[in-house]
mmCIF file of C-alpha atoms in Angstrom:
data_model
loop_
_atom_site.group_PDB
_atom_site.id
_atom_site.type_symbol
_atom_site.label_atom_id
_atom_site.label_comp_id
_atom_site.label_asym_id
_atom_site.label_seq_id
_atom_site.Cartn_x
_atom_site.Cartn_y
_atom_site.Cartn_z
ATOM 1 C CA MET A 1 69.120 47.684 63.523
ATOM 2 C CA GLN A 2 66.846 44.911 64.765
ATOM 3 C CA ILE A 3 63.243 45.837 65.518
ATOM 4 C CA ARG A 4 62.231 44.455 68.899
ATOM 5 C CA GLN A 5 58.747 43.275 69.703
ATOM 6 C CA THR A 6 57.077 44.087 72.978
ATOM 7 C CA THR A 7 55.738 41.156 74.973
ATOM 8 C CA GLU A 8 52.214 42.183 73.944
ATOM 9 C CA GLU A 9 53.202 42.127 70.271
ATOM 10 C CA LEU A 10 54.833 38.716 70.685
ATOM 11 C CA ILE A 11 51.696 37.313 72.348
ATOM 12 C CA ALA A 12 49.490 38.894 69.654
ATOM 13 C CA ALA A 13 51.583 37.389 66.853
ATOM 14 C CA SER A 14 51.344 33.982 68.519
ATOM 15 C CA PHE A 15 47.567 34.259 68.842
ATOM 16 C CA MET A 16 47.160 35.393 65.230
ATOM 17 C CA GLU A 17 49.337 32.530 64.028
ATOM 18 C CA LEU A 18 47.268 29.969 65.929
ATOM 19 C CA ALA A 19 44.028 31.560 64.721
ATOM 20 C CA GLU A 20 45.040 30.924 61.113
ATOM 21 C CA THR A 21 44.283 27.215 61.598
ATOM 22 C CA LYS A 22 42.127 26.904 64.705
ATOM 23 C CA PRO A 23 38.855 28.538 65.827
ATOM 24 C CA ILE A 24 39.475 31.299 68.366
ATOM 25 C CA ASP A 25 37.025 29.806 70.849
ATOM 26 C CA LYS A 26 39.115 26.592 70.826
ATOM 27 C CA ILE A 27 42.515 28.271 71.380
ATOM 28 C CA THR A 28 43.718 28.212 74.973
ATOM 29 C CA VAL A 29 45.906 30.690 76.793
ATOM 30 C CA ARG A 30 48.329 27.826 77.409
ATOM 31 C CA GLU A 31 48.622 27.296 73.619
ATOM 32 C CA ILE A 32 49.173 30.995 72.967
ATOM 33 C CA ALA A 33 51.877 31.176 75.631
ATOM 34 C CA SER A 34 53.583 27.960 74.552
ATOM 35 C CA ASN A 35 53.557 29.016 70.903
ATOM 36 C CA CYS A 36 55.590 32.140 71.683
ATOM 37 C CA GLY A 37 57.779 30.637 74.398
ATOM 38 C CA ILE A 38 56.383 32.390 77.454
ATOM 39 C CA SER A 39 54.601 31.165 80.557
ATOM 40 C CA THR A 40 50.873 31.522 81.124
ATOM 41 C CA VAL A 41 51.745 33.772 84.073
ATOM 42 C CA THR A 42 53.484 36.128 81.658
ATOM 43 C CA PHE A 43 50.405 36.068 79.430
ATOM 44 C CA TYR A 44 48.174 36.969 82.386
ATOM 45 C CA ASN A 45 50.561 39.763 83.385
ATOM 46 C CA HIS A 46 49.593 41.438 80.102
ATOM 47 C CA PHE A 47 46.050 40.284 79.282
ATOM 48 C CA ARG A 48 43.042 39.119 81.290
ATOM 49 C CA ASP A 49 42.102 36.533 78.652
ATOM 50 C CA LYS A 50 42.306 35.822 74.918
ATOM 51 C CA TYR A 51 39.300 38.068 74.247
ATOM 52 C CA GLU A 52 41.044 41.043 75.799
ATOM 53 C CA LEU A 53 44.037 40.139 73.602
ATOM 54 C CA LEU A 54 41.768 40.089 70.544
ATOM 55 C CA VAL A 55 40.521 43.572 71.373
ATOM 56 C CA TRP A 56 44.094 44.754 72.038
ATOM 57 C CA ILE A 57 45.161 43.572 68.573
ATOM 58 C CA TYR A 58 42.338 45.504 66.926
ATOM 59 C CA VAL A 59 42.730 48.648 69.049
ATOM 60 C CA ASN A 60 46.493 48.690 68.563
ATOM 61 C CA GLN A 61 46.075 48.546 64.782
ATOM 62 C CA ALA A 62 43.244 51.106 64.731
ATOM 63 C CA VAL A 63 45.140 53.578 66.913
ATOM 64 C CA ASN A 64 48.271 53.221 64.769
ATOM 65 C CA ILE A 65 46.214 54.062 61.697
ATOM 66 C CA MET A 66 44.234 56.929 63.275
ATOM 67 C CA LYS A 67 47.234 58.671 64.812
ATOM 68 C CA LYS A 68 48.592 59.289 61.306
ATOM 69 C CA ILE A 69 45.676 61.585 60.384
ATOM 70 C CA GLY A 70 46.958 65.067 59.690
ATOM 71 C CA THR A 71 50.618 64.050 59.430
ATOM 72 C CA ASP A 72 52.453 64.302 56.115
ATOM 73 C CA GLY A 73 49.219 64.816 54.184
ATOM 74 C CA TYR A 74 47.624 61.646 55.611
ATOM 75 C CA ASN A 75 43.847 62.111 55.474
ATOM 76 C CA TRP A 76 40.544 60.267 55.915
ATOM 77 C CA ARG A 77 40.891 58.581 52.509
ATOM 78 C CA ASP A 78 44.273 57.169 53.549
ATOM 79 C CA THR A 79 42.758 56.024 56.850
ATOM 80 C CA ILE A 80 39.966 54.129 55.123
ATOM 81 C CA TYR A 81 42.390 52.495 52.687
ATOM 82 C CA ASP A 82 44.652 51.409 55.548
ATOM 83 C CA VAL A 83 41.723 49.978 57.520
ATOM 84 C CA VAL A 84 40.432 48.037 54.510
ATOM 85 C CA ASN A 85 43.926 46.750 53.778
ATOM 86 C CA PHE A 86 44.294 45.634 57.414
ATOM 87 C CA PHE A 87 41.049 43.675 57.044
ATOM 88 C CA PHE A 88 42.166 42.218 53.718
ATOM 89 C CA GLU A 89 45.661 41.250 54.908
ATOM 90 C CA ASN A 90 44.285 39.690 58.104
ATOM 91 C CA ARG A 91 41.154 38.213 56.535
ATOM 92 C CA ASN A 92 41.483 34.687 57.986
ATOM 93 C CA PHE A 93 42.162 35.951 61.494
ATOM 94 C CA LEU A 94 39.289 38.450 61.388
ATOM 95 C CA LEU A 95 36.849 35.927 59.920
ATOM 96 C CA ASN A 96 37.821 33.582 62.727
ATOM 97 C CA ALA A 97 37.134 36.350 65.249
ATOM 98 C CA LEU A 98 33.769 37.105 63.652
ATOM 99 C CA ARG A 99 32.683 33.478 63.507
ATOM 100 C CA HIS A 100 34.041 32.192 66.810
ATOM 101 C CA THR A 101 33.208 34.852 69.380
ATOM 102 C CA SER A 102 29.782 35.627 70.759
ATOM 103 C CA GLY A 103 27.879 37.112 73.647
ATOM 104 C CA HIS A 104 29.975 39.182 76.046
ATOM 105 C CA ASP A 105 33.118 38.281 74.076
ATOM 106 C CA SER A 106 31.669 39.146 70.657
ATOM 107 C CA PHE A 107 34.305 40.690 68.446
ATOM 108 C CA VAL A 108 31.628 42.526 66.461
ATOM 109 C CA SER A 109 30.097 44.356 69.419
ATOM 110 C CA ARG A 110 33.489 45.236 70.891
ATOM 111 C CA MET A 111 34.779 46.458 67.549
ATOM 112 C CA GLU A 112 31.724 48.656 66.984
ATOM 113 C CA LYS A 113 32.200 50.320 70.393
ATOM 114 C CA ILE A 114 35.906 50.814 69.720
ATOM 115 C CA ASN A 115 35.274 52.371 66.306
ATOM 116 C CA ILE A 116 32.602 54.708 67.635
ATOM 117 C CA GLY A 117 34.969 55.790 70.421
ATOM 118 C CA ILE A 118 37.853 56.385 68.013
ATOM 119 C CA LEU A 119 35.756 58.382 65.541
ATOM 120 C CA THR A 120 34.099 60.372 68.328
ATOM 121 C CA ALA A 121 37.540 61.307 69.665
ATOM 122 C CA GLU A 122 38.641 62.351 66.168
ATOM 123 C CA VAL A 123 35.574 64.587 65.696
ATOM 124 C CA LYS A 124 36.012 66.079 69.184
ATOM 125 C CA LYS A 125 39.548 67.151 68.234
ATOM 126 C CA SER A 126 37.993 69.507 65.685
ATOM 127 C CA LEU A 127 35.155 70.597 67.972
ATOM 128 C CA GLY A 128 37.496 71.683 70.726
ATOM 129 C CA SER A 129 35.436 72.553 73.781
ATOM 130 C CA LYS A 130 32.101 72.427 71.917
ATOM 131 C CA PRO A 131 30.020 69.360 72.782
ATOM 132 C CA LEU A 132 29.187 66.664 70.257
ATOM 133 C CA THR A 133 25.578 67.170 69.176
ATOM 134 C CA THR A 134 23.097 64.303 69.371
ATOM 135 C CA GLU A 135 22.700 64.413 65.599
ATOM 136 C CA LEU A 136 26.457 64.228 65.002
ATOM 137 C CA ASP A 137 26.695 61.369 67.502
ATOM 138 C CA TYR A 138 24.050 59.438 65.557
ATOM 139 C CA ASP A 139 25.759 60.216 62.238
ATOM 140 C CA LEU A 140 28.947 58.706 63.693
ATOM 141 C CA ARG A 141 27.115 55.611 64.910
ATOM 142 C CA ILE A 142 25.293 55.056 61.632
ATOM 143 C CA TYR A 143 28.534 55.440 59.686
ATOM 144 C CA CYS A 144 30.394 53.042 62.013
ATOM 145 C CA TYR A 145 27.666 50.402 62.032
ATOM 146 C CA GLY A 146 27.173 50.645 58.287
ATOM 147 C CA THR A 147 30.808 50.556 57.264
ATOM 148 C CA MET A 148 31.611 47.721 59.666
ATOM 149 C CA GLN A 149 28.712 45.653 58.308
ATOM 150 C CA VAL A 150 29.926 46.294 54.754
ATOM 151 C CA LEU A 151 33.428 45.167 55.756
ATOM 152 C CA PHE A 152 32.046 42.006 57.379
ATOM 153 C CA ASP A 153 29.904 41.249 54.342
ATOM 154 C CA TRP A 154 32.900 41.833 52.082
ATOM 155 C CA LEU A 155 35.130 39.534 54.144
ATOM 156 C CA THR A 156 32.577 36.739 54.203
ATOM 157 C CA SER A 157 31.477 36.957 50.562
ATOM 158 C CA GLU A 158 32.712 34.860 47.689
ATOM 159 C CA ASN A 159 32.556 37.945 45.481
ATOM 160 C CA SER A 160 35.994 39.422 46.004
ATOM 161 C CA ILE A 161 35.762 43.119 45.291
ATOM 162 C CA PRO A 162 39.269 44.639 45.385
ATOM 163 C CA PRO A 163 40.148 46.422 48.651
ATOM 164 C CA ALA A 164 40.583 49.761 46.871
ATOM 165 C CA ASP A 165 36.993 49.580 45.584
ATOM 166 C CA ILE A 166 35.569 48.845 49.041
ATOM 167 C CA ALA A 167 37.611 51.709 50.491
ATOM 168 C CA ARG A 168 36.336 54.071 47.789
ATOM 169 C CA ILE A 169 32.719 53.066 48.516
ATOM 170 C CA MET A 170 33.259 53.611 52.259
ATOM 171 C CA GLU A 171 34.790 57.002 51.599
ATOM 172 C CA LYS A 172 31.832 58.048 49.431
ATOM 173 C CA SER A 173 29.371 56.937 52.117
ATOM 174 C CA LEU A 174 30.698 59.388 54.728
ATOM 175 C CA PRO A 175 27.645 61.405 55.885
ATOM 176 C CA SER A 176 27.942 65.052 54.882
ATOM 177 C CA PRO A 177 27.737 66.324 58.515
ATOM 178 C CA LEU A 178 30.910 64.315 59.283
ATOM 179 C CA ALA A 179 32.831 65.498 56.225
ATOM 180 C CA PRO A 180 34.200 68.669 57.875
ATOM 181 C CA TYR A 181 35.700 66.538 60.650
ATOM 182 C CA LEU A 182 36.797 63.433 58.770
ATOM 183 C CA GLY A 183 36.540 64.158 55.047
ATOM 184 C CA GLY A 184 39.628 66.313 54.642
#
């Protein structure tokens, strides 16, 4: 059976392919569309601009990883390993996004907000109707900001620590108040 790509996935693959050799801020929507054989109108039917596409790529991957938590023994450790492997396997694309986006379109600031939202939602699943405390909210933020900075530093460094080691370090750095919600 042939696996079919959605139009969004086709556009994303085109963008990622172009971003392997060209700075993201220099890639045009016309190039993305042409590279995957669609019109720019079709592109704009799915995404507002290339920066929204960039966020979609990241969110799509993050959601696919997070939705596995709790299924078939998949836990927080597996989540961290999958995230680190995504970064490792897409290193050139992600470095391009880090280096060639800024201001309102900054990949870093958008990614931090996305990660905080995803982790907050995961913790709230366990809390049920209880509200997220201010302290727990700050623990989530500190963990997100810290782990993302470590991932960025790792991607940009010449010292290539194996992905499994980075994942292990990130797992160990989970603040103890978050462990009941994410550590299992």
